[in-house]
Short mmCIF file of C-alpha atoms in Angstrom, two decimals:
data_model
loop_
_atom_site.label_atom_id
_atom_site.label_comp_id
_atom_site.label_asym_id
_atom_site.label_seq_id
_atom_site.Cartn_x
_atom_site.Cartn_y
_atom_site.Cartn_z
CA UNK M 1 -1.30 -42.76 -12.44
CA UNK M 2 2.63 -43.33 -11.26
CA UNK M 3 3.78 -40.21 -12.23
CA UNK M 4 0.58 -38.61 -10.42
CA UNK M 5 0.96 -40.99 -7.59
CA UNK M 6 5.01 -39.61 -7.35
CA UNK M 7 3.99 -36.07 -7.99
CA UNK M 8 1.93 -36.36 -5.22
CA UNK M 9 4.94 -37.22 -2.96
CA UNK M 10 7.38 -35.24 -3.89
CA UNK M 11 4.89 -32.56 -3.18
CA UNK M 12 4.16 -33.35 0.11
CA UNK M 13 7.72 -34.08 0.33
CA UNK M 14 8.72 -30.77 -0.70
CA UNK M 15 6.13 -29.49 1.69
CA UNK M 16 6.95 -31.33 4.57
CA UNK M 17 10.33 -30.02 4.11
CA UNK M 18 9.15 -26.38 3.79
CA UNK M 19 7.43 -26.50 7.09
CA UNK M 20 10.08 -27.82 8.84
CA UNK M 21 12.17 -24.89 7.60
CA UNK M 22 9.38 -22.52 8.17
CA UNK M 23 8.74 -24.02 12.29
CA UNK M 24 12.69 -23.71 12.58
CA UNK M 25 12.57 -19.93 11.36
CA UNK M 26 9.89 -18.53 13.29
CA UNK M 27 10.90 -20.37 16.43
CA UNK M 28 14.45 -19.27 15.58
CA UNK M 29 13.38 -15.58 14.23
CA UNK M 30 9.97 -14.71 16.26
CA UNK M 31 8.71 -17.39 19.13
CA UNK M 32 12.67 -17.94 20.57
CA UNK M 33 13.82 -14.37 19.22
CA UNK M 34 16.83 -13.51 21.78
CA UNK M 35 18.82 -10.46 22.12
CA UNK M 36 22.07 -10.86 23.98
CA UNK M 37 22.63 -8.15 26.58
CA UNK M 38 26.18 -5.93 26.53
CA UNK M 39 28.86 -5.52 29.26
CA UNK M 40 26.65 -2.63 31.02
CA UNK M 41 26.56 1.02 30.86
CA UNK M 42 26.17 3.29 33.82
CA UNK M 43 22.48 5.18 33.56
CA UNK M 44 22.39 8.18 34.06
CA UNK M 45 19.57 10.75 34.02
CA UNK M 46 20.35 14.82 33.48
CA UNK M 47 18.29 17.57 35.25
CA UNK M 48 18.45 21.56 35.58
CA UNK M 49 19.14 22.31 38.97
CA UNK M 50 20.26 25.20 41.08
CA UNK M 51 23.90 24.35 43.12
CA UNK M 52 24.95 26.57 46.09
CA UNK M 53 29.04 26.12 46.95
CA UNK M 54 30.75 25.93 50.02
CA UNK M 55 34.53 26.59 50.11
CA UNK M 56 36.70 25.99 52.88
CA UNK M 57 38.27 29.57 52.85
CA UNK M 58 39.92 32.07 55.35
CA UNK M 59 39.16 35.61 54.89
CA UNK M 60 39.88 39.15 56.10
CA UNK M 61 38.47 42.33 55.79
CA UNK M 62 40.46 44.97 56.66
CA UNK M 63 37.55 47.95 56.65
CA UNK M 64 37.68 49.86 59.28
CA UNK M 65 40.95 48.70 60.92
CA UNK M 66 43.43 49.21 58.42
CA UNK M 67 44.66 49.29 54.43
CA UNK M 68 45.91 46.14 53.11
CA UNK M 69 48.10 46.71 49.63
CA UNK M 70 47.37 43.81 47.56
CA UNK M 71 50.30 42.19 45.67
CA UNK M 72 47.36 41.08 43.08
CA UNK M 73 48.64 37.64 43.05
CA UNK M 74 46.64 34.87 40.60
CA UNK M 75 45.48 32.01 41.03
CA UNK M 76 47.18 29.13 43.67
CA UNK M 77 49.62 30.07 46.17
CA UNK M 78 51.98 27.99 48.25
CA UNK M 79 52.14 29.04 52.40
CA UNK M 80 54.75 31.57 53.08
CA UNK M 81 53.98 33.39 50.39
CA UNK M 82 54.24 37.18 50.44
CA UNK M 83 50.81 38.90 49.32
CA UNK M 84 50.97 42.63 50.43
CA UNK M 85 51.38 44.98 53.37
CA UNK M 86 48.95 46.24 56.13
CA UNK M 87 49.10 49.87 57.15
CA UNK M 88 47.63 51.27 60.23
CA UNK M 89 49.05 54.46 61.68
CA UNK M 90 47.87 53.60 65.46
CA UNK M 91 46.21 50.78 65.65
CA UNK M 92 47.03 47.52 68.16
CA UNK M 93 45.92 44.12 66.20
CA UNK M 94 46.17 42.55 70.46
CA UNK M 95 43.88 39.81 70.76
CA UNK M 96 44.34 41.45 74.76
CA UNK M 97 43.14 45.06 73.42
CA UNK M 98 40.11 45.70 74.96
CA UNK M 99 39.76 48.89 72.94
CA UNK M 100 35.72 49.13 71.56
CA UNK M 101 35.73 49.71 67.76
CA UNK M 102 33.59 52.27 65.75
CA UNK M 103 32.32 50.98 63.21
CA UNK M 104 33.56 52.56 59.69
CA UNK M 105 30.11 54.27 58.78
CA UNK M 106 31.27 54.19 54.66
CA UNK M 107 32.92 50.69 54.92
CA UNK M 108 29.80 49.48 56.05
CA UNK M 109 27.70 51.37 54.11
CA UNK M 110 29.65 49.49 51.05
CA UNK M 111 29.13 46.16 52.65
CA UNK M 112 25.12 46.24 52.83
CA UNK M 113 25.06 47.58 49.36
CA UNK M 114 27.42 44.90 47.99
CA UNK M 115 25.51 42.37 49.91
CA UNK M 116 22.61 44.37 48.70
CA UNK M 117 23.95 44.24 44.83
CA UNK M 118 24.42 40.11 44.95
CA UNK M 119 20.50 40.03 45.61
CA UNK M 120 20.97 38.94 49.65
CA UNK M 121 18.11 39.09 52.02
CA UNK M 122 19.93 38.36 55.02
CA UNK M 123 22.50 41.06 55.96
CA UNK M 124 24.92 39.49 58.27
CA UNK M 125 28.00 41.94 59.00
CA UNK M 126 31.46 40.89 60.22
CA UNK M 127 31.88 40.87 63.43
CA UNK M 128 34.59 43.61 63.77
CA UNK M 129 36.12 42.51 67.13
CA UNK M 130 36.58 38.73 65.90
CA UNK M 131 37.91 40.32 62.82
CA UNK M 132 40.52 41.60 64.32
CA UNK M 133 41.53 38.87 66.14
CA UNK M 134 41.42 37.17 62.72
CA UNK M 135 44.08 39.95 61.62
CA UNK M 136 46.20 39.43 64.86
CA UNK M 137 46.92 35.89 64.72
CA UNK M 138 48.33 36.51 60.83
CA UNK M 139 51.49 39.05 62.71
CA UNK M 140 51.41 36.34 65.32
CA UNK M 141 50.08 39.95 67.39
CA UNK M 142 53.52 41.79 66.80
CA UNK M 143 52.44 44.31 64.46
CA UNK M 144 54.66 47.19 63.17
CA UNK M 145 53.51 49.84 60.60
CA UNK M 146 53.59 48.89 57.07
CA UNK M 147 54.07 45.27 57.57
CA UNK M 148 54.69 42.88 55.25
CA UNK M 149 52.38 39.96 54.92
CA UNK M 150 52.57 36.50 54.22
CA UNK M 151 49.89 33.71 53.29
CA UNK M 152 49.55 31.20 56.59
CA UNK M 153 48.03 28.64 54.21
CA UNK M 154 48.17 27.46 50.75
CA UNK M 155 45.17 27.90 48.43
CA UNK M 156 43.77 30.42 45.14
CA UNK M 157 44.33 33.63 46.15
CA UNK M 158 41.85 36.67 45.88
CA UNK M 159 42.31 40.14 46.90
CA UNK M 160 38.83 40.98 47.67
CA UNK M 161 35.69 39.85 49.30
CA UNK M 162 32.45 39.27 47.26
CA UNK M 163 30.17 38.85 50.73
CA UNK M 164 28.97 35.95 50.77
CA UNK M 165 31.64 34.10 53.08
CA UNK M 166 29.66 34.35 55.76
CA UNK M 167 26.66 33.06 54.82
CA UNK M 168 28.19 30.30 52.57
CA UNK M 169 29.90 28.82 55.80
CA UNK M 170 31.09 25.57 56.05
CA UNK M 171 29.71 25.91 59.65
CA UNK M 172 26.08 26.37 58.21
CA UNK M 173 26.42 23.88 55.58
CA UNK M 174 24.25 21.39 57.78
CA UNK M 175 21.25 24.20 58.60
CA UNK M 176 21.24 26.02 55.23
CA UNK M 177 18.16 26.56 54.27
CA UNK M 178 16.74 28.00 50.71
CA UNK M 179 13.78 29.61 52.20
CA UNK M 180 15.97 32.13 53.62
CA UNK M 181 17.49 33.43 51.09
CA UNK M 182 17.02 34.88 47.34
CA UNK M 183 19.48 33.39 45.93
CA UNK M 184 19.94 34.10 41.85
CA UNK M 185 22.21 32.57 39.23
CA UNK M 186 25.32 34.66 39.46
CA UNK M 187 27.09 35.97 36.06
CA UNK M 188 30.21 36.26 36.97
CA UNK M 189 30.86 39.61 35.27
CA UNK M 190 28.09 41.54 37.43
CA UNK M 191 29.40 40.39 40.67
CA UNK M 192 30.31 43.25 43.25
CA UNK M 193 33.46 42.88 45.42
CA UNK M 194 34.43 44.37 48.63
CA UNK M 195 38.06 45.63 48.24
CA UNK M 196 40.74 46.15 50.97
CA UNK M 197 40.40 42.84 51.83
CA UNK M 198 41.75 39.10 50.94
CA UNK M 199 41.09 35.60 50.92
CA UNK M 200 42.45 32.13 50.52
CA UNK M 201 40.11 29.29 49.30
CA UNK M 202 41.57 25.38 49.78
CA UNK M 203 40.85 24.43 45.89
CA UNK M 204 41.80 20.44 47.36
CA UNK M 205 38.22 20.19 48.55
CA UNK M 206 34.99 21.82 48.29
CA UNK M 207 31.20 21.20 49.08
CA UNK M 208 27.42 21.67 47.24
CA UNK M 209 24.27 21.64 48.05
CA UNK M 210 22.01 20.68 44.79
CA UNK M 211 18.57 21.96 44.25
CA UNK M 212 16.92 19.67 42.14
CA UNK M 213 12.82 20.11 41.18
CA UNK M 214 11.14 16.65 40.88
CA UNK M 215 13.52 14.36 40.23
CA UNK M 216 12.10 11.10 38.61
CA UNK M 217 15.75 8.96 39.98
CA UNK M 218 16.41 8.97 43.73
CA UNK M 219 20.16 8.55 44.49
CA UNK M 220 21.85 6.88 47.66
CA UNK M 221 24.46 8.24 49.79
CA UNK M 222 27.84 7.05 48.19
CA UNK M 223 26.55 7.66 44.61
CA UNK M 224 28.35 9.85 42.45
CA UNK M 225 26.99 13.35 41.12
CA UNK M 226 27.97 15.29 38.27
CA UNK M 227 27.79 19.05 37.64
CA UNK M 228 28.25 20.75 33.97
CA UNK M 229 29.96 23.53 34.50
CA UNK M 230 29.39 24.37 31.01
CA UNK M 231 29.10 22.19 27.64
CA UNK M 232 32.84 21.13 27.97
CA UNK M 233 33.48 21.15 31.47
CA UNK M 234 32.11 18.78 34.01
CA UNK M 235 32.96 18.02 38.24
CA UNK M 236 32.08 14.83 39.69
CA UNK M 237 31.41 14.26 43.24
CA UNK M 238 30.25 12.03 45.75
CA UNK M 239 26.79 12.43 47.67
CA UNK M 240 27.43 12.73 51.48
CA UNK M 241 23.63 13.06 52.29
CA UNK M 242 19.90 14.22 51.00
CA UNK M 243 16.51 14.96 51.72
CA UNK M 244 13.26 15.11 49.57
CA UNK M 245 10.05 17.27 49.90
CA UNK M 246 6.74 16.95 47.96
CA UNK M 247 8.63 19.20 45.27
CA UNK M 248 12.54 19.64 45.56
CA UNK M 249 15.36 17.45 46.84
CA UNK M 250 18.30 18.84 48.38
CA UNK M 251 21.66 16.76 47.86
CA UNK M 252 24.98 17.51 49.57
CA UNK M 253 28.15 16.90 48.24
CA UNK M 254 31.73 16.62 48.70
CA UNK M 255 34.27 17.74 45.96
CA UNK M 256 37.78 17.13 45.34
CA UNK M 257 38.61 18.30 42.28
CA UNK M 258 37.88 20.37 39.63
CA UNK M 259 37.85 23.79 41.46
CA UNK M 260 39.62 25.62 38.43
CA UNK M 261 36.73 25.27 36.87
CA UNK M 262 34.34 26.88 38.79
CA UNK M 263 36.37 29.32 40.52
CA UNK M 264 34.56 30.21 43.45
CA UNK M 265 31.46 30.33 41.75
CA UNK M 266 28.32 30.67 44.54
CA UNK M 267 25.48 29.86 42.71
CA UNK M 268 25.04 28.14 39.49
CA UNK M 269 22.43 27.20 37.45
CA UNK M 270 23.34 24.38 35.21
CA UNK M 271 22.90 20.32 33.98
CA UNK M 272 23.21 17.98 37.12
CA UNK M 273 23.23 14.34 36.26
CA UNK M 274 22.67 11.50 38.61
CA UNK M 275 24.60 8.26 38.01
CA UNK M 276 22.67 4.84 38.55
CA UNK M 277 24.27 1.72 39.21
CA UNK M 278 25.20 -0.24 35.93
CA UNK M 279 22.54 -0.87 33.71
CA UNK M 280 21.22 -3.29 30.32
CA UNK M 281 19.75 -1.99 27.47
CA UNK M 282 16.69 -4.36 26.44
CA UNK M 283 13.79 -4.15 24.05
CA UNK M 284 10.49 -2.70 25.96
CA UNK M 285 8.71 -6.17 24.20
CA UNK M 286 10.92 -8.28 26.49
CA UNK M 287 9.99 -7.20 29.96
CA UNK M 288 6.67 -8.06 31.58
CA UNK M 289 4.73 -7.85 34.88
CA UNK M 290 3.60 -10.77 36.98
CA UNK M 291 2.35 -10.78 40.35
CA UNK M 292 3.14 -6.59 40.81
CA UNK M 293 7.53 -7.96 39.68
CA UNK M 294 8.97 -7.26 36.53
CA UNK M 295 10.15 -9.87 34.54
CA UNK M 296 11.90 -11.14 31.57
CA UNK M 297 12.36 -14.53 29.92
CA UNK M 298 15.70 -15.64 29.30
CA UNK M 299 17.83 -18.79 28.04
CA UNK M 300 19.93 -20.59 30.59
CA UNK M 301 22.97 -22.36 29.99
CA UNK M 302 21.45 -25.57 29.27
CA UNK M 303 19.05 -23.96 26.44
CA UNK M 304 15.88 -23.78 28.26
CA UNK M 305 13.41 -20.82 29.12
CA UNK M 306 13.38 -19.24 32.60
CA UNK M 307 11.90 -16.66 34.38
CA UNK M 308 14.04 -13.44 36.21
CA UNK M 309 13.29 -10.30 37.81
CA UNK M 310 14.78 -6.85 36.51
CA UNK M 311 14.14 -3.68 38.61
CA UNK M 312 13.43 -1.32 35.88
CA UNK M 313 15.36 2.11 35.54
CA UNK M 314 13.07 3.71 33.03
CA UNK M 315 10.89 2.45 30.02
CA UNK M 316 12.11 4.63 26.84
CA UNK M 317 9.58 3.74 24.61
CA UNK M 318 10.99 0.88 22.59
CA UNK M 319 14.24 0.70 24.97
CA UNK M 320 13.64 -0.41 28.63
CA UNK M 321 16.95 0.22 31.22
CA UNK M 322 17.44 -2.21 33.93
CA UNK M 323 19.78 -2.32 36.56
CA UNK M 324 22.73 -4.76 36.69
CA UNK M 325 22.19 -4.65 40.18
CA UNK M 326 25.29 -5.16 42.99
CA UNK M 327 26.99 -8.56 41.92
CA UNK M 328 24.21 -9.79 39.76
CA UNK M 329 21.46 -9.15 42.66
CA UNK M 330 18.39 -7.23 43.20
CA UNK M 331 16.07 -6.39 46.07
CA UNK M 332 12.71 -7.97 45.28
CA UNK M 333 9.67 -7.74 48.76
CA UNK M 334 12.87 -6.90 51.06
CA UNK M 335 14.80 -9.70 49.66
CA UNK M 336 18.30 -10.09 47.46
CA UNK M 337 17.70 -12.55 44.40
CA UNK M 338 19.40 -13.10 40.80
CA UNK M 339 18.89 -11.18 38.21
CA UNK M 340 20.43 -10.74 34.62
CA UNK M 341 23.97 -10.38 33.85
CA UNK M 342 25.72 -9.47 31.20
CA UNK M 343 26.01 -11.68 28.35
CA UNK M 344 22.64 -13.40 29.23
CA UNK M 345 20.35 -13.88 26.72
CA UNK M 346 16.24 -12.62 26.57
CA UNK M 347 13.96 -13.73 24.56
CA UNK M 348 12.51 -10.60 23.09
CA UNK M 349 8.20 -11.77 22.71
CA UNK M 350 7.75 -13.42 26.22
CA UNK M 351 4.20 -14.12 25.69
CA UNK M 352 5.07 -16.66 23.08
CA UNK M 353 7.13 -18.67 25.55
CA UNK M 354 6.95 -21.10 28.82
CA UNK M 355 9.09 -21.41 31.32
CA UNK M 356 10.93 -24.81 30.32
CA UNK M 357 10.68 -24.62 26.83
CA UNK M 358 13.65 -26.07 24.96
CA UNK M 359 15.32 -23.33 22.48
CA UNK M 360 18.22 -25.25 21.64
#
């Protein structure tokens, strides 16, 4: 009966024991399971869209006022450089000419079938007269026959026109509007040009308007934007303003840098991603809704369970993103309050917890 009588308590002992081992692994391994956030990582999200560029460039057609000889110069130039010579037998480049211009019948005729070519609806032509004011101011209006001429500002240099200056004007970049056009993706090797003619593109800054088609993330002003140029080749800018419709959103942006890469490309077709503000990676078990908020539990410094709102970035299945927020705030009914930071940790089954519960 002894040894029964100490069987019996070094069973319960033992069993005691076990229980207290087993209570201190599932509140240590399930009820208080905690992952511990990173640093951060900026979100972003990636979307086909359809960009339109702007260039800041001067141009110059010489049809039907004169033949400019090309030097065929590459790529940037510095000002003062020389880039050809403009002949005219008997013709006065005056701004104070008031001489009326015929138009060049086949020098048009080119124009509306390069503009034609690119897939343009509108068919804007330069103006001749303003044109050749344009020309003027480059002799400083002293023209002689066979002049040599040299580049009044720095920038790439191109030898031809490809007619779309005019309607991708930095002056229209406010009122462009898609409906107005038919604009395709351009490949680069079926582009017509318009010879016997020049420009000079400032490659230190350069603008966009984005097409995007339902965009789940809505940027701010101030965000950054990123284009792929291709699968190794990517601009960055910064969004200057945008405006949504029931279907598309329109962003415009400001480059500067990067314009090697695209070259004065018009119209591209490619990968844009949107950069959110930093972000936490947490399990999708670990966030929950209360009152129309989403929340998580986490441990505070002294070891006890609290409550904090996350503004969600998107729900990936098992992996939830939420934003880091601007100095460890969120805006929750109108109002700033805490939210995570990194480093904090979050109890990863919330439904098994209070707030005030005691994890260590």
């Amino acid at each position: 009966m002894k040894r029964n009588g100490q069987k019996i308590i070094t069973v319960l002992i033992f069993m005691f024991i076990v229980s207290i081992i087993g209570f201190n692994l599932y509140s240590k391994y399930y009820k208080f399971a905690i992952v511990e956030i990173d640093a951060g990582n900026v979100y972003s999200e990636e979307y086909l869209g359809k960009i339109y560029f702007f260039y800041d460039e001067e141009y110059y057609d010489f049809n039907g006022l004169a033949r400019f000889d090309s030097l065929q110069l590459r790529g940037r130039i510095p000002v003062g450089t020389r880039i050809g010579t403009v002949a005219s037998e008997s013709f006065n480049f005056s701004e104070d000419s008031t001489e009326e211009l015929t138009p060049n019948i086949d020098a048009e005729t080119q124009r509306l079938r390069l503009l034609g070519n690119n897939s343009i609806i509108k068919t804007p032509l330069i103006n001749k007269q303003n044109m050749k004011k344009k020309i003027g101011k480059l002799f400083d209006n002293d023209y002689k026959n066979n002049s040599e001429l040299y580049s009044k500002t720095a920038g790439y240099f191109y030898d031809s026109l490809d007619g779309y200056e005019e309607i991708f004007d930095l002056n229209l970049l406010n009122s462009f509007e898609l409906s107005d056009f038919k604009l395709p993706s351009q490949v680069k090797e079926n582009i017509k040009v318009l010879k016997n003619s020049f420009k000079i593109v400032n490659n230190n800054i350069y603008y966009a308007i984005i097409q995007l088609s339902d965009p789940k993330s809505i940027p701010e002003k101030g965000d950054k934007v990123s284009i792929k140029v291709d699968e190794e080749s990517v601009i960055t800018g910064e969004i200057l303003d945008l405006t949504k419709s029931d279907k598309d959103m329109l962003i415009k942006a400001v480059f500067n840098s990067g314009y090697d890469l695209i070259e004065n490309t018009r119209i591209l077709e490619s990968s844009v991603i949107l950069d959110k503000k930093m972000s936490y990676q947490l399990p999708s078990s670990s966030v929950f809704e209360k009152d129309g908020i989403q929340m998580v539990m986490k441990v505070n410094r002294s070891g006890y369970v609290e409550s904090v709102p996350v503004e969600v970035i998107k729900d990936d299945g098992n992996k939830t993103y939420v934003s880091a927020g601007i100095d460890g705030q969120i805006k929750v009914n109108e109002e700033s309050v805490n939210t995570l930071r990194a480093y904090d940790e979050v109890i990863i089954r919330p439904n098994r917890v209070k707030i005030g519960d005691a994890v260590r």
